[in-house]
Short mmCIF file of C-alpha atoms in Angstrom, two decimals:
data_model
loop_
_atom_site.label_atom_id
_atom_site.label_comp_id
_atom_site.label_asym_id
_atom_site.label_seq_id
_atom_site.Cartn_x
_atom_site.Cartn_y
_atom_site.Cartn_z
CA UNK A 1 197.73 127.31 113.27
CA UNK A 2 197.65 124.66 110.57
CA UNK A 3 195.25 123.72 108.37
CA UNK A 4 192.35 121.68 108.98
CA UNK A 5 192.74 117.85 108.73
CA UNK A 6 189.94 115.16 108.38
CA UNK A 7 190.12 111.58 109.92
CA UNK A 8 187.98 108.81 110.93
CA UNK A 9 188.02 107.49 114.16
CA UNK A 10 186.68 104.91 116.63
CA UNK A 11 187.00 103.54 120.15
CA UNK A 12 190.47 104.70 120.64
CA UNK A 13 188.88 108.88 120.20
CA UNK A 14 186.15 108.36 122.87
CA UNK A 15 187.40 110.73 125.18
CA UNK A 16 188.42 113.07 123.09
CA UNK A 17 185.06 113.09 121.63
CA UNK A 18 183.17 112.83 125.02
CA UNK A 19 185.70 115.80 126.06
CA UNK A 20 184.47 117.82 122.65
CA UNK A 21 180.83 116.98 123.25
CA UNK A 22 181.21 118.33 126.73
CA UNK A 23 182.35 121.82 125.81
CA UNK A 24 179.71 122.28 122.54
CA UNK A 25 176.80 120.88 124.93
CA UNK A 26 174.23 121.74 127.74
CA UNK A 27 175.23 119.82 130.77
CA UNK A 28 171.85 117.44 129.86
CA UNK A 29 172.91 117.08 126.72
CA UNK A 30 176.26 115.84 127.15
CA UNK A 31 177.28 112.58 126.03
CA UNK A 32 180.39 111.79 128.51
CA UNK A 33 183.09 108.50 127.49
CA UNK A 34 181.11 105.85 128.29
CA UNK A 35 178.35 106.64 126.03
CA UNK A 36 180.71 107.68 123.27
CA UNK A 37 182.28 103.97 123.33
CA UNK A 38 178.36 102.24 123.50
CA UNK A 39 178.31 104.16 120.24
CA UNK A 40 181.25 103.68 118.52
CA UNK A 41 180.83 99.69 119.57
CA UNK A 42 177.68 99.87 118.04
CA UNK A 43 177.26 98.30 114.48
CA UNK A 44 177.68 100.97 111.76
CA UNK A 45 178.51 103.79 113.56
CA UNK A 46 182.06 105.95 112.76
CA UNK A 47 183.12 109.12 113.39
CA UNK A 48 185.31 111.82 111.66
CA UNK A 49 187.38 114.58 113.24
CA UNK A 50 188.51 117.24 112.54
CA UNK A 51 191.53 118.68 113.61
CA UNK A 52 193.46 122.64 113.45
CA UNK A 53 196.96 121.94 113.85
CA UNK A 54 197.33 119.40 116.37
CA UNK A 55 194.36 120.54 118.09
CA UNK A 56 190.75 118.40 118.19
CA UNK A 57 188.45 121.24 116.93
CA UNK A 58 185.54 118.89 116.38
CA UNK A 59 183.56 115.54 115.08
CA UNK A 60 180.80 114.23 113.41
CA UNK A 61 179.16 110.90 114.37
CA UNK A 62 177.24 109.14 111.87
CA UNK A 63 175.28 105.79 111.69
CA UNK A 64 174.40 103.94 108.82
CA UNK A 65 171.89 101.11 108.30
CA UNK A 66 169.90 99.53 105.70
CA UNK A 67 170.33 102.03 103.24
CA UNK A 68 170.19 105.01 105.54
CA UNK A 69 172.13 107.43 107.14
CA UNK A 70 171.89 109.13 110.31
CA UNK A 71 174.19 111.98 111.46
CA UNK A 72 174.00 111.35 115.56
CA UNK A 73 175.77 114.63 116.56
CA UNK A 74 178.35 116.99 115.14
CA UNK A 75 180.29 119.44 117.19
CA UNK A 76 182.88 122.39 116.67
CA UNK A 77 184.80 124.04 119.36
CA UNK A 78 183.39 127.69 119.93
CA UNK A 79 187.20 128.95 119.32
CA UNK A 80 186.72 127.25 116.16
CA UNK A 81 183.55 127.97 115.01
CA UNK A 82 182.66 130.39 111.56
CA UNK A 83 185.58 128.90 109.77
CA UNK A 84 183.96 126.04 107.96
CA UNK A 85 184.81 123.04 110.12
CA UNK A 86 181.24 122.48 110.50
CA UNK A 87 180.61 122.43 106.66
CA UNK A 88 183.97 120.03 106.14
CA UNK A 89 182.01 117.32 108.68
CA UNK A 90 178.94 117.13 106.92
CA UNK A 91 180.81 117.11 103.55
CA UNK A 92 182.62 113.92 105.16
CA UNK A 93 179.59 112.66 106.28
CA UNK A 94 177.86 112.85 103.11
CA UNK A 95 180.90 110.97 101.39
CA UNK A 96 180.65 108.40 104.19
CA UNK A 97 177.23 108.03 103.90
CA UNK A 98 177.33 107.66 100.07
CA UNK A 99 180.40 104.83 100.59
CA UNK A 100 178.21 102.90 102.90
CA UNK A 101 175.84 103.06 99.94
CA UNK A 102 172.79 105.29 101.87
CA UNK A 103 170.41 106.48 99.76
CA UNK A 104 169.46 109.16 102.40
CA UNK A 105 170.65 110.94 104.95
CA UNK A 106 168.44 112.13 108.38
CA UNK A 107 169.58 113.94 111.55
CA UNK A 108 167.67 116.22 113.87
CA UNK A 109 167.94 119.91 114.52
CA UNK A 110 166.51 122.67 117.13
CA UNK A 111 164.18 124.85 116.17
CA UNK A 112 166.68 127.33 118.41
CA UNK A 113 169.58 126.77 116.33
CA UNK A 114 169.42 128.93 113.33
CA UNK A 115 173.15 129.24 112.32
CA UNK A 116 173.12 124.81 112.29
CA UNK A 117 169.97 124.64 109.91
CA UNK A 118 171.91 127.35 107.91
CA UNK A 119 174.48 124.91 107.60
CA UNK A 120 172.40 122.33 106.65
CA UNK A 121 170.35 123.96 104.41
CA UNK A 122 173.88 124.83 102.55
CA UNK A 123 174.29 121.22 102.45
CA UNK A 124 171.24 120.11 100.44
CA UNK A 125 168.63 119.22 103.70
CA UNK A 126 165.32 119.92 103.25
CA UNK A 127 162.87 119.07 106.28
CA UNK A 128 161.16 116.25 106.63
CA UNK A 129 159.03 116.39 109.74
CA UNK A 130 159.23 117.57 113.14
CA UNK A 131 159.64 116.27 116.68
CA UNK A 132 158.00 117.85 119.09
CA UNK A 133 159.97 118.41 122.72
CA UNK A 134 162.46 116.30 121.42
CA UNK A 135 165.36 118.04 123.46
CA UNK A 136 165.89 117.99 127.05
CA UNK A 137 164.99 121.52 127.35
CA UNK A 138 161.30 120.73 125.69
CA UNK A 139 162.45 122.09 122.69
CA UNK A 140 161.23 121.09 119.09
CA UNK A 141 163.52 119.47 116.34
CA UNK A 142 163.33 119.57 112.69
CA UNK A 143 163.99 116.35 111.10
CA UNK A 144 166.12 117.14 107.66
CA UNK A 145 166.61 114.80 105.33
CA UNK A 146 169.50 114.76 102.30
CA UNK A 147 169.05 112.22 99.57
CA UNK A 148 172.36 111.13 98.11
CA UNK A 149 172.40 110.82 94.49
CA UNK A 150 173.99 107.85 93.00
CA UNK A 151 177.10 107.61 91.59
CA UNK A 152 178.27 111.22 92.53
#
């Protein structure tokens, strides 16, 4: 099967990450080729996927601005899931983050997914507020936060 690569990509991924998004996603929640490409156009936006062989198993999309970080969405393949890849895109996106010299980093979770704030929590977020009906469904998000130490 391979084991799992890392790499950063742009414009030239946005179907394959609008065709990853599509099968981790609620049909609302779907962000389809076009909107990947407003995104990766956008000013301080990258991406990083991961890959199982030659196989796109999933991606992390990450702004950053002013000192800030945002992770926008991150996605893993169900055939691929409970093997780490998660965990290996927010390590990447932490190390991003950090090289585009954030001090923090923010992103938004459902209050139905326990297994992602798991993962998060195993990252270093702590919450930081909460958005109420935030998702398309009228669900709640937490808002975690990460603050990057300097220098390591």
């Amino acid at each position: 099967m391979g084991l799992p690569q890392m790499q950063s990509v742009g414009v030239g991924h946005a179907a394959v990450l609008a065709c990853l998004h599509t099968q981790c996603f609620t049909p609302q929640e779907q962000w389809d080729t076009a909107a990947m490409l407003s995104l990766l156009g956008s000013a301080g936006v990258c991406a990083g996927l991961v890959q199982v062989g030659e196989q796109p198993a999933g991606f992390v999309m990450l702004r950053c601005v002013a000192g800030e970080a945002e992770i926008l969405t991150l996605c893993v393949l169900p055939a691929y899931r409970r093997q780490g890849l998660a965990a290996q895109l927010v390590a990447w996106s932490l190390v991003h983050a950090r090289a585009q010299k954030a001090e923090m980093v923010f992103l938004e979770v459902s209050v139905g997914n326990p297994a992602a704030q798991k993962l998060y929590a195993q990252a270093g977020f702590e919450q930081k507020g909460l958005r109420r009906a935030y998702y398309p469904d009228g669900s709640d998000a937490l808002v975690l936060g990460h603050v990057l130490e300097c220098g390591g």
